Phi, psi and omega in degrees: 000162187243158176192154163293102189297131168313153181305326186279355180281071173262121189297343178269354181259157171308122182294348177288348176267356183287148175297133180084006185238129177234141180237160172289130183291341179272306188275333186086357185284147181288124180250339188217138176228124174232107178240024182302133181062038182263002185067020177300141178224157177093202184261152168258113185275154181294338183265013180297146175295348174307320186287358179270356177279071187289347177270011184298133188242329184222129180223117175235114173246024180298149178052061177229183184229048171299159183223035189212179177282175179273116173299137184298336171304333182303329185260318189272349173264341190254058185296335187269357186297134174250337185223118179225123183234118179239025192285137180052041186260355171090000172292153181214168173102191185291130175284127185298142179298343179291353178297347181285351186278339181295051193292356178258354186302128176251329183223123171230123181240113170235037191284141175057045176232024172062033181262153177241139170254130167261182197287326183285328183292312185286336175295315182288322179300315182299333185267324191256347178268072181293344182263353190298131180245327182235122180234112178238108188234020187307132173080004172275145181280104176250018189299337170270000182275135169283122183291347177296341183288345174291343172289348176268004181303160179299136174299340180279000188300128176248318184231127180233097186249108185234025185292146170055048179258355188063030178293141178211164192095189183268110177300130181294133185280350181287346180293323177290355176261359181301136198290332184251005181290131184241323183241117178226116178239119184230017188295149170070032173245074197291358176253011182260136184235180176148179183226152178276137181298141176292327174226175173070025180290144186307117185288359183266354186304130174246331185216135178220096186244123183237019187306134180053050174243205176226037178295145183223185183087198184250165177280119181286145173297353172289353176293342179291351179272352191278066195278349175266357184297140176240335184220126170231115182232104184245022187298145180055061169231199186240033184280158184211184182076186182283157174268117176306129187275075187225031184268004185301333181260000178273073190288345179263351177297119179251333179233114173239114189228099174255015188297155175052056170234210185231028183293145183221176177091188186294148172292128182291119188295328180299344175306316190275010160263009185285123183279334186244004187287146178242330181233132168228122179219108178241028192284163178049058169224205178232043184280140183226184176105192176251163173274151184297148177283337191220119180224131176231356194261349192275049186297332184251009182288118178264322193230112172246110180242116175224021181296162174060053179231199174236036186288128186238185181088193175272168182274108189292161186287330188296337175306326184277356182239013175287130190292329193255000188294137185243306191233136170227131183224096177255011195293161177053054170237201175245027180290147188219173172093183186279168184244125178289177183253143181281133175294142180251148351294153169213171186248010187295128181240327181232127173238119179227105179254000000 
């Protein structure tokens, strides 16, 4: 492959002094290469001298412009790798099955590189990479993968990013119970279905994004235990039943989006006690009842969308005194009575009643 070499890449100098290269201070072996955004072009050939660096632990080729497939020596020669990042690197084609040989791997990012996993390759990865904590495959073609393989993932998993992967079938619910799991993104897998576990949700969850999937069933009351959660996005799924009124302890939640499902029953009142929330979207459901008369904690709320429900009663006065509100949409409900005036100054730009 070719690239404009950094100024420090002088063949007369020790390569350990080169930009993007790190060496072990005792052995002198190259243990890390970071050429992300390095304008690398061309193909990475199987006979490249790169593969002689058998002690390599970290390799970052993200944001480059390679134009070939990943050569298998990248996996079977670098058995000490702990971190591999090929995000937006330009590689394409089938990911070699030898990726499952990287048994020391802790972090793997292959996102947005026109790569494809087949069923055998991913199943081997899920079984053999027992130290894996961060798996980022967003935009990877996984249409041939059995989602049952995800049940084999390491119990150490912390980050699982699988948006826009063409996944289909029933996602194993036990994944959501992995004890250290913090970030889960499955968005834009419109043929992916599944259920949330009724108990044993990972207490470490910080982000859970299921936007535009086909998950179904109900929201478990154990959601009230997710005290670290900052984002919940279940927009455009097939959830149903009542939304449990268990949000009182979710003090870090900033984005709550349950729009376009089949939720019914009362609007959960504890939603209006969230102290850090900036967005609430419960639109396009069958929620009913009235809005609370007295709310004081939504100081950071910017977007409130409750449209296309069955909410009745009056428009509460507190709506007009929220200091950060930009958009309010209560349209297509059964609200009646007078509408108050917004206090000045305010940041409101869109009102739809």
